[in-house]
Amino acid sequence: MSKLFVNVQNKKGKINKEIYGHFSEHLGRCIYEGLYVGEDSKIPNTNGMRNDVVQALKEIKIPVLRWPGGCFADEYHWKDGIGQKENRKKMINTHWGGVVEDNSFGTHEFMELCRQLECEPYINGNVGSGTVQEMSEWVEYLTFEGISPMADLRKKNGNEDAWKVKYFGVGNENWGCGGNMTPEYYANEYRRYQTYCRNYADNKLYKIACGANADDYDWTDVLMKNASNFMDGLSLHYYTITKNWVEKGAAAKFDEKEWYTTLKKTLKMEELIYRHGAIMDRYDPEKKVGLIIDEWGTWFDVEVGTNPGFLYQQNTMRDALVAGINLNIFNKNCDRVKMANIAQLVNVLQSVILTEGEKMVLTPTYHVFNMYKSHQEATLVESYIETQDIGVEEENQVPNLHESVSVDAEGRINVTLNNLSVSESYDIQGIFADREIKSVKGTILSNEMGAYNDFDAPEVVKPAEFIDFKITNKGVDFKIPKCSVIHLVIE
Ligand code: AHR
């Protein structure tokens, strides 16, 4: 029996809804086909955006969407993507798959997508190959209401009113595809570029500096030392890669050893947040600068027969556990983690949605986001679960259970609990300090470790009602099946 202790009186802070954010890049079939099919498509759409995908994303309450990249962001020149579509430049997407980018999805289309999704836009500007003027003008084009060359151009292109844009990224991976810069050089560039990203009228930008690649702690140190007074957020990118960058392993065909290695690798997120956070604390003890984990998720080998530059991969129960674990980690670190964006939204890496022509599949990862959505804007509370180490190799042991708990505005307690074992179920004794339990509603996502949804079998993995619990005078007792994610709503 593992004890789960919950103390709702010990409130730890607000879980920003943006922790449940997403990322969409001009990469493979994410934007084109996945989100945007154009007004003339036979696939049902509104102003070119797929209705099925928009509806599914609204269901999980997508709070924020990052665009246009990724590595693409530092090659993107936003003026190529405005004005009459027939006049927009056609070019090769050199970074991703060498396909034609016709720029038919640009600033207006992205803002229209966010309007339909009712989510915040998060725009990532170009430092690597763009100019200070170009970035400054993009902000002016988006957010300036008065008379100015860029506001006039926006009006000419059909948008009389300025948009509201809060989240603005100043470069992406500038230690790599965004210009191969040193942290000292980028810190100075960041200070310069962000100076000209103006706050017009009441549009206050939340400026995000490019942060570290995984465990590059020196990058965080230099950025915080030299530029923390000029930023609202500092990003962090960490992908869960089971093997190595050359041979990453198949997304849907793996053994128990790979299962535990993947989960071990994903649990590293905890250490990264702790260690980057400790450096940030030295320069920013009041935690004014948010840690923005704007790329995370699994990265496997592409599916056989697909364009290697498109990064298309299937999504199994293993991805569901990766999502559940990371979201629990972000919740538990909500004092520093202010946003996170899983990579990527549709058809790329750890997607919540896959599409093929007019068909759409919701992945196991989608279902986890749906089950966890009640944590958005809730208050994290103290929780602890007794665990034991499990796994098939000495060096890749993981805890068998992983949890986070929040209380929402109506006083409901949300428990999200993962069972990382592929073979064992566990008895849980939930103990809730100073809180009498009247009712429990449960949802479970569970299946064999390699189970996934595909276009001819879209409902192999789907959530079910979880009723196998007993309310006690201490809280609630239940058994969590192997390889599963559970969400309990307790009143
Ligand atoms: O998400 C795919 C790529 O991974 C992004 O373009 C880049 O920022 C990262 O290396």
Coordinates of C-alpha atoms and ligand atoms in Angstrom, one line a residue:
M1 CA 0.0 0.0 0.0
S2 CA 1.4 3.4 -1.0
K3 CA 0.3 6.4 1.0
L4 CA -0.6 9.6 -0.9
F5 CA -0.6 12.5 1.5
V6 CA -2.4 15.7 0.5
N7 CA -2.6 18.9 2.6
V8 CA -4.9 21.4 0.9
Q9 CA -4.2 23.9 3.7
N10 CA -0.6 24.3 2.4
K11 CA -1.0 26.3 -0.8
K12 CA 2.1 26.5 -3.0
G13 CA 1.1 29.0 -5.7
K14 CA -0.9 29.4 -8.9
I15 CA -0.5 27.0 -11.7
N16 CA -0.5 29.3 -14.8
K17 CA -2.7 28.0 -17.5
E18 CA 0.2 28.6 -19.9
I19 CA 2.0 25.6 -18.5
Y20 CA -0.5 23.7 -20.7
G21 CA 0.7 25.5 -23.8
H22 CA 1.6 24.3 -27.3
F23 CA 4.0 25.0 -30.1
S24 CA 3.4 25.1 -33.9
E25 CA 6.2 25.5 -36.4
H26 CA 6.4 25.7 -40.2
L27 CA 7.7 22.1 -40.0
G28 CA 6.4 19.1 -41.9
R29 CA 2.6 18.9 -41.7
C30 CA 2.1 20.9 -38.6
I31 CA 0.9 24.3 -40.0
Y32 CA 0.0 23.2 -43.6
E33 CA -2.5 20.2 -43.6
G34 CA -2.5 19.9 -39.8
L35 CA -3.9 23.3 -38.9
Y36 CA -4.4 25.3 -42.1
V37 CA -5.9 23.8 -45.2
G38 CA -7.0 27.0 -47.0
E39 CA -10.4 28.3 -47.6
D40 CA -10.9 26.3 -50.8
S41 CA -10.2 22.9 -49.2
K42 CA -12.8 20.2 -49.2
I43 CA -11.8 19.6 -45.5
P44 CA -14.4 21.6 -43.4
N45 CA -12.7 24.8 -42.4
T46 CA -13.3 28.3 -41.1
N47 CA -11.2 30.9 -42.9
G48 CA -8.8 28.1 -43.8
M49 CA -8.4 26.5 -40.3
R50 CA -9.5 22.9 -39.9
N51 CA -12.8 22.8 -37.9
D52 CA -12.1 19.4 -36.4
V53 CA -8.7 20.3 -35.1
V54 CA -9.8 23.7 -33.8
Q55 CA -12.7 22.1 -32.0
A56 CA -10.5 19.4 -30.4
L57 CA -8.0 22.0 -29.2
K58 CA -10.7 24.1 -27.7
E59 CA -11.9 21.0 -25.8
I60 CA -8.5 20.8 -24.0
K61 CA -8.6 24.5 -23.4
I62 CA -5.4 25.3 -25.3
P63 CA -4.2 28.4 -23.5
V64 CA -1.3 29.7 -25.6
L65 CA 0.3 28.8 -29.0
R66 CA 3.9 29.5 -30.0
W67 CA 4.7 30.3 -33.6
P68 CA 6.4 30.4 -36.2
G69 CA 9.3 28.3 -34.8
G70 CA 11.6 26.8 -33.7
C71 CA 14.6 26.9 -36.0
F72 CA 12.2 28.3 -38.6
A73 CA 11.7 31.5 -36.5
D74 CA 15.3 32.6 -37.1
E75 CA 14.9 32.2 -40.8
Y76 CA 11.4 33.8 -41.0
H77 CA 10.9 37.2 -42.4
W78 CA 7.4 38.2 -41.4
K79 CA 6.8 40.6 -44.3
D80 CA 7.0 37.6 -46.7
G81 CA 3.7 36.3 -45.1
I82 CA 1.4 39.4 -45.4
G83 CA -0.6 40.9 -48.2
Q84 CA -2.3 39.3 -51.1
K85 CA -1.6 35.5 -51.0
E86 CA -0.8 35.3 -54.7
N87 CA 1.9 37.9 -54.3
R88 CA 3.6 36.2 -51.3
K89 CA 7.0 34.8 -51.9
K90 CA 7.5 31.2 -52.5
M91 CA 10.6 29.7 -51.1
I92 CA 12.3 26.5 -49.9
N93 CA 12.0 25.6 -46.2
T94 CA 15.7 24.8 -46.1
H95 CA 15.6 23.7 -42.5
W96 CA 12.7 21.3 -42.6
G97 CA 12.4 18.9 -45.5
G98 CA 13.3 21.2 -48.4
V99 CA 9.7 21.7 -49.4
V100 CA 8.1 24.8 -50.9
E101 CA 6.9 27.4 -48.3
D102 CA 4.4 29.6 -50.0
N103 CA 3.8 31.8 -47.0
S104 CA 0.1 31.4 -47.3
F105 CA 0.0 31.1 -43.5
G106 CA 1.4 34.3 -42.0
T107 CA 0.8 36.8 -39.3
H108 CA -2.9 37.4 -40.1
E109 CA -3.6 33.7 -40.4
F110 CA -1.8 32.9 -37.1
M111 CA -3.8 35.6 -35.3
E112 CA -7.0 34.3 -36.8
L113 CA -6.1 30.8 -35.6
C114 CA -5.6 32.1 -32.1
R115 CA -8.9 34.0 -32.3
Q116 CA -10.7 30.7 -33.2
L117 CA -8.8 28.8 -30.5
E118 CA -9.4 31.6 -27.9
C119 CA -5.8 31.3 -26.9
E120 CA -3.0 33.7 -26.3
P121 CA -0.5 34.1 -29.2
Y122 CA 3.2 33.7 -28.5
I123 CA 5.2 35.0 -31.4
N124 CA 8.9 34.2 -31.8
G125 CA 11.0 36.9 -33.5
N126 CA 14.0 36.4 -35.7
V127 CA 17.4 37.3 -34.2
G128 CA 19.6 34.9 -36.1
S129 CA 19.0 36.2 -39.6
G130 CA 16.7 39.2 -39.0
T131 CA 17.4 42.8 -38.1
V132 CA 16.5 44.9 -35.1
Q133 CA 14.3 47.0 -37.4
E134 CA 12.5 44.0 -38.7
M135 CA 11.6 42.7 -35.2
S136 CA 10.7 46.2 -34.1
E137 CA 8.4 46.7 -37.1
W138 CA 6.7 43.3 -36.5
V139 CA 5.7 44.4 -33.0
E140 CA 4.5 47.8 -34.4
Y141 CA 2.5 46.0 -37.1
L142 CA 0.8 43.7 -34.6
T143 CA 0.1 46.1 -31.7
F144 CA 0.3 49.8 -32.7
E145 CA -3.1 51.5 -33.0
G146 CA -2.1 55.0 -34.2
I147 CA -0.7 56.4 -37.4
S148 CA 2.6 54.8 -38.4
P149 CA 4.0 53.0 -41.5
M150 CA 3.4 49.5 -40.0
A151 CA -0.1 50.3 -38.5
D152 CA -1.0 51.7 -41.9
L153 CA 0.3 48.6 -43.7
R154 CA -1.7 46.4 -41.3
K155 CA -4.9 48.4 -42.1
K156 CA -4.2 48.1 -45.8
N157 CA -4.0 44.4 -45.3
G158 CA -7.4 44.3 -43.8
N159 CA -6.9 44.7 -40.0
E160 CA -8.1 48.0 -38.9
D161 CA -7.5 47.3 -35.2
A162 CA -4.3 46.3 -33.7
W163 CA -4.1 42.9 -32.0
K164 CA -3.2 42.2 -28.4
V165 CA 0.1 40.2 -28.2
K166 CA 1.6 39.5 -24.8
Y167 CA 4.2 36.8 -25.3
F168 CA 7.1 37.7 -27.6
G169 CA 10.3 35.6 -28.0
V170 CA 13.5 37.3 -28.9
G171 CA 15.2 34.5 -30.9
N172 CA 15.1 30.8 -30.7
E173 CA 18.0 28.4 -29.9
N174 CA 20.5 31.1 -30.6
W175 CA 23.2 28.8 -29.2
G176 CA 22.5 26.5 -32.3
C177 CA 20.2 27.0 -35.3
G178 CA 19.5 30.6 -34.3
G179 CA 23.0 31.8 -35.1
N180 CA 25.5 29.6 -33.1
M181 CA 26.1 32.4 -30.7
T182 CA 28.0 32.4 -27.4
P183 CA 25.9 33.3 -24.4
E184 CA 27.8 36.6 -23.9
Y185 CA 27.2 37.6 -27.5
Y186 CA 23.5 36.6 -27.4
A187 CA 23.0 38.4 -24.1
N188 CA 24.1 41.7 -25.7
E189 CA 22.0 41.0 -28.8
Y190 CA 19.0 40.3 -26.6
R191 CA 19.4 43.6 -24.8
R192 CA 19.6 45.4 -28.1
Y193 CA 16.7 43.7 -29.9
Q194 CA 14.3 43.8 -27.0
T195 CA 14.9 47.6 -26.6
Y196 CA 13.0 48.2 -29.8
C197 CA 10.1 45.8 -29.0
R198 CA 7.9 48.6 -27.7
N199 CA 4.9 48.5 -25.5
Y200 CA 2.2 50.4 -27.4
A201 CA -0.7 51.8 -25.4
D202 CA -1.9 49.1 -23.0
N203 CA -0.3 46.2 -24.9
K204 CA 2.4 45.1 -22.5
L205 CA 4.8 42.6 -24.0
Y206 CA 6.1 39.7 -21.9
K207 CA 9.6 39.4 -23.4
I208 CA 11.2 35.9 -23.5
A209 CA 14.9 35.5 -24.0
C210 CA 16.4 32.4 -25.5
G211 CA 17.5 30.1 -22.8
A212 CA 19.6 27.0 -22.4
N213 CA 19.8 23.8 -24.3
A214 CA 19.0 21.1 -21.6
D215 CA 21.8 21.2 -19.0
D216 CA 23.9 24.1 -20.3
Y217 CA 23.9 25.9 -17.0
D218 CA 26.6 28.4 -18.1
W219 CA 24.1 29.8 -20.6
T220 CA 21.6 30.5 -17.9
D221 CA 24.2 32.0 -15.7
V222 CA 25.5 34.4 -18.3
L223 CA 22.0 35.4 -19.5
M224 CA 20.8 36.0 -15.9
K225 CA 23.9 38.0 -15.0
N226 CA 23.8 40.2 -18.1
A227 CA 20.3 40.5 -19.2
S228 CA 17.8 39.5 -16.4
N229 CA 16.7 43.1 -15.9
F230 CA 15.5 43.2 -19.5
M231 CA 13.5 40.0 -19.6
D232 CA 10.2 38.6 -18.3
G233 CA 11.0 35.0 -19.2
L234 CA 13.9 32.8 -20.0
S235 CA 13.3 29.7 -22.1
L236 CA 14.6 26.2 -21.7
H237 CA 14.5 23.4 -24.3
Y238 CA 14.7 19.8 -23.3
Y239 CA 13.6 16.8 -25.4
T240 CA 13.2 13.3 -24.1
I241 CA 15.4 11.2 -26.4
T242 CA 15.5 7.5 -25.5
K243 CA 18.8 6.6 -27.2
N244 CA 20.8 9.3 -28.9
W245 CA 20.5 11.9 -31.6
V246 CA 21.5 9.6 -34.4
E247 CA 19.4 6.6 -33.5
K248 CA 16.5 7.8 -31.3
G249 CA 14.4 4.6 -31.3
A250 CA 11.0 3.9 -32.8
A251 CA 8.0 5.7 -31.5
A252 CA 5.6 2.8 -31.4
K253 CA 7.8 -0.3 -31.3
F254 CA 9.9 -0.7 -28.2
D255 CA 10.7 -3.0 -25.3
E256 CA 10.4 -2.6 -21.5
K257 CA 14.0 -1.5 -21.3
E258 CA 13.3 1.4 -23.7
W259 CA 10.1 2.2 -21.8
Y260 CA 12.0 2.7 -18.5
T261 CA 14.9 4.5 -20.2
T262 CA 12.5 7.0 -21.8
L263 CA 10.7 7.7 -18.4
K264 CA 14.1 8.0 -16.7
K265 CA 15.2 10.5 -19.4
T266 CA 12.0 12.5 -19.0
L267 CA 12.3 12.7 -15.2
K268 CA 15.5 14.6 -15.8
M269 CA 13.2 17.6 -16.3
E270 CA 13.0 17.8 -12.5
E271 CA 16.7 18.2 -12.1
L272 CA 16.9 20.7 -15.0
I273 CA 14.3 22.9 -13.4
Y274 CA 15.9 22.6 -10.0
R275 CA 19.4 23.5 -11.2
H276 CA 18.5 26.2 -13.7
G277 CA 16.1 27.6 -11.1
A278 CA 18.9 27.7 -8.5
I279 CA 21.0 29.8 -10.8
M280 CA 18.0 32.1 -11.6
D281 CA 17.4 32.4 -7.8
R282 CA 20.9 33.9 -7.4
Y283 CA 20.1 36.8 -9.7
D284 CA 16.4 36.9 -9.2
P285 CA 15.4 35.7 -5.7
E286 CA 11.9 37.1 -6.0
K287 CA 11.3 34.9 -9.0
K288 CA 10.2 37.7 -11.3
V289 CA 11.7 36.0 -14.4
G290 CA 9.6 33.0 -15.5
L291 CA 11.2 29.8 -16.7
I292 CA 9.5 29.2 -20.0
I293 CA 9.9 25.6 -21.2
D294 CA 8.8 26.3 -24.7
E295 CA 10.0 23.1 -26.3
W296 CA 9.6 19.7 -24.5
G297 CA 8.4 16.2 -25.3
T298 CA 9.6 13.0 -26.9
W299 CA 11.7 12.9 -30.1
F300 CA 11.8 9.5 -31.8
D301 CA 12.9 8.3 -35.3
V302 CA 10.4 9.4 -38.0
E303 CA 7.9 6.8 -39.1
V304 CA 9.2 4.6 -41.9
G305 CA 8.5 6.0 -45.3
T306 CA 7.9 9.6 -44.2
N307 CA 10.1 12.6 -45.0
P308 CA 12.9 12.6 -42.4
G309 CA 12.7 16.4 -42.3
F310 CA 9.0 16.3 -41.2
L311 CA 9.6 14.7 -37.8
Y312 CA 6.4 12.7 -37.9
Q313 CA 6.1 10.1 -35.2
Q314 CA 3.3 7.9 -33.6
N315 CA 2.3 8.4 -30.0
T316 CA 1.7 5.6 -27.5
M317 CA 0.9 5.1 -23.8
R318 CA 4.6 5.8 -23.3
D319 CA 4.0 9.4 -24.6
A320 CA 1.0 9.6 -22.3
L321 CA 3.2 8.8 -19.3
V322 CA 5.8 11.3 -20.5
A323 CA 3.1 14.0 -20.7
G324 CA 1.7 13.1 -17.3
I325 CA 5.1 13.2 -15.6
N326 CA 6.2 16.5 -17.2
L327 CA 2.9 18.2 -16.4
N328 CA 3.1 17.0 -12.8
I329 CA 6.7 18.4 -12.6
F330 CA 5.6 21.8 -14.1
N331 CA 2.7 22.0 -11.7
K332 CA 5.0 21.3 -8.8
N333 CA 7.4 24.0 -9.9
C334 CA 4.8 26.6 -10.7
D335 CA 6.6 29.2 -8.6
R336 CA 9.3 29.4 -11.4
V337 CA 7.8 27.6 -14.4
K338 CA 5.3 30.1 -15.9
M339 CA 4.8 28.5 -19.3
A340 CA 5.5 25.3 -21.1
N341 CA 4.9 24.4 -24.8
I342 CA 4.9 20.8 -25.9
A343 CA 6.5 20.2 -29.3
Q344 CA 4.5 20.1 -31.4
L345 CA 0.8 20.6 -31.8
V346 CA -0.1 18.5 -34.9
N347 CA 1.8 15.9 -36.9
V348 CA 5.3 16.7 -35.5
L349 CA 7.1 15.0 -32.6
Q350 CA 4.9 14.5 -29.5
S351 CA 1.7 15.7 -31.0
V352 CA -1.7 15.9 -29.4
I353 CA -3.3 15.4 -32.9
L354 CA -2.4 13.5 -36.0
T355 CA -4.1 14.1 -39.4
E356 CA -4.2 12.3 -42.7
G357 CA -6.3 14.0 -45.3
E358 CA -9.6 14.7 -43.8
K359 CA -9.1 12.2 -40.9
M360 CA -8.0 13.2 -37.5
V361 CA -6.7 11.1 -34.6
L362 CA -6.4 12.2 -30.9
T363 CA -3.3 10.8 -29.4
P364 CA -2.8 9.4 -25.9
T365 CA -0.9 12.7 -25.2
Y366 CA -4.1 14.6 -26.1
H367 CA -6.1 12.7 -23.6
V368 CA -3.6 13.5 -20.8
F369 CA -3.9 17.2 -21.6
N370 CA -7.7 16.8 -21.5
M371 CA -7.5 15.0 -18.1
Y372 CA -5.1 17.6 -16.6
K373 CA -6.9 20.7 -17.9
S374 CA -8.6 21.3 -14.5
H375 CA -5.1 22.2 -13.1
Q376 CA -5.1 25.3 -15.3
E377 CA -5.2 28.4 -13.0
A378 CA -5.8 26.2 -9.9
T379 CA -3.6 26.4 -6.8
L380 CA -0.9 23.8 -6.3
V381 CA -1.1 22.2 -2.8
E382 CA 1.3 20.1 -0.8
S383 CA 1.3 16.5 -1.8
Y384 CA 3.6 13.5 -1.4
I385 CA 3.4 9.9 -2.5
E386 CA 5.4 6.9 -1.2
T387 CA 7.2 5.3 -4.0
Q388 CA 9.6 2.4 -4.8
D389 CA 12.2 2.3 -7.6
I390 CA 11.3 0.0 -10.5
G391 CA 12.9 -0.8 -13.9
V392 CA 14.8 -3.5 -15.7
E393 CA 18.3 -2.0 -15.5
E394 CA 20.2 -0.7 -12.5
E395 CA 20.9 2.7 -14.1
N396 CA 17.4 3.3 -15.4
Q397 CA 15.3 2.9 -12.2
V398 CA 12.3 5.2 -11.9
P399 CA 9.8 5.8 -9.1
N400 CA 6.7 3.7 -9.6
L401 CA 4.3 6.5 -9.0
H402 CA 4.2 10.2 -9.8
E403 CA 1.7 12.8 -8.7
S404 CA 0.6 16.4 -8.4
V405 CA -2.4 18.0 -6.7
S406 CA -4.2 21.3 -7.0
V407 CA -7.4 23.0 -5.7
D408 CA -9.5 25.0 -8.0
A409 CA -11.5 28.1 -7.4
E410 CA -14.6 26.1 -6.4
G411 CA -12.6 24.1 -3.8
R412 CA -12.4 20.9 -5.8
I413 CA -9.3 18.9 -5.4
N414 CA -7.6 17.6 -8.6
V415 CA -5.3 14.7 -8.2
T416 CA -3.3 13.5 -11.2
L417 CA -1.4 10.3 -10.6
N418 CA 0.8 8.2 -12.9
N419 CA 1.7 4.5 -12.6
L420 CA 5.0 4.1 -14.4
S421 CA 5.1 0.3 -14.2
V422 CA 4.4 -1.7 -17.3
S423 CA 3.3 -4.7 -15.2
E424 CA 2.3 -3.9 -11.7
S425 CA -0.8 -2.3 -10.3
Y426 CA -0.5 -0.6 -6.8
D427 CA -2.8 0.0 -3.9
I428 CA -3.0 3.6 -2.9
Q429 CA -4.2 5.0 0.4
G430 CA -5.1 8.7 -0.2
I431 CA -4.9 10.7 3.1
F432 CA -6.3 14.2 3.1
A433 CA -5.4 16.3 6.1
D434 CA -8.3 18.2 7.7
R435 CA -10.6 17.6 4.8
E436 CA -13.7 15.4 4.8
I437 CA -14.3 13.8 1.4
K438 CA -17.9 13.7 0.2
S439 CA -17.5 12.6 -3.4
V440 CA -14.9 11.4 -5.9
K441 CA -15.1 11.4 -9.7
G442 CA -12.4 9.6 -11.6
T443 CA -11.0 9.3 -15.2
I444 CA -8.4 6.8 -16.3
L445 CA -6.2 6.4 -19.3
S446 CA -4.7 2.9 -19.4
N447 CA -3.5 0.3 -21.9
E448 CA -0.6 -1.8 -22.9
M449 CA 2.7 0.2 -23.1
G450 CA 2.8 0.3 -26.9
A451 CA -0.9 1.0 -27.6
Y452 CA -1.7 3.9 -29.9
N453 CA -4.5 5.4 -32.0
D454 CA -4.3 5.3 -35.7
F455 CA -6.5 6.4 -38.6
D456 CA -8.1 3.0 -39.0
A457 CA -8.4 2.4 -35.2
P458 CA -8.7 5.9 -33.6
E459 CA -10.1 4.8 -30.2
V460 CA -7.7 2.1 -29.0
V461 CA -6.4 4.4 -26.2
K462 CA -9.2 6.6 -24.7
P463 CA -10.1 7.7 -21.3
A464 CA -12.7 5.8 -19.3
E465 CA -14.6 6.5 -16.1
F466 CA -12.7 5.3 -13.0
I467 CA -15.0 4.1 -10.3
D468 CA -12.9 1.6 -8.5
F469 CA -12.3 3.6 -5.3
K470 CA -13.6 3.7 -1.7
I471 CA -14.1 6.8 0.3
T472 CA -12.7 6.4 3.8
N473 CA -12.6 8.5 6.9
K474 CA -9.1 9.6 6.0
G475 CA -9.7 10.2 2.3
V476 CA -9.9 7.7 -0.6
D477 CA -8.5 4.3 -1.3
F478 CA -8.0 2.8 -4.7
K479 CA -5.8 0.6 -6.9
I480 CA -4.0 2.2 -9.8
P481 CA -3.7 -0.3 -12.8
K482 CA -0.3 -0.8 -14.5
C483 CA 0.7 1.8 -17.1
S484 CA -1.9 4.4 -16.5
V485 CA -2.8 8.0 -15.8
I486 CA -5.6 8.8 -13.4
H487 CA -7.4 12.0 -12.7
L488 CA -9.5 12.3 -9.5
V489 CA -11.8 15.2 -8.8
I490 CA -12.5 15.2 -5.1
E491 CA -15.1 17.3 -3.2
Ligands
AHR1 O1 10.8 21.2 -32.5 C1 11.8 20.9 -33.5 C2 13.0 21.7 -33.4 O2 13.7 21.4 -32.2 C3 12.8 23.2 -33.3 O3 12.7 23.8 -34.5 C4 14.1 23.7 -32.6 O4 13.9 24.8 -31.9 C5 14.5 22.5 -31.8 O5 15.8 22.1 -32.0

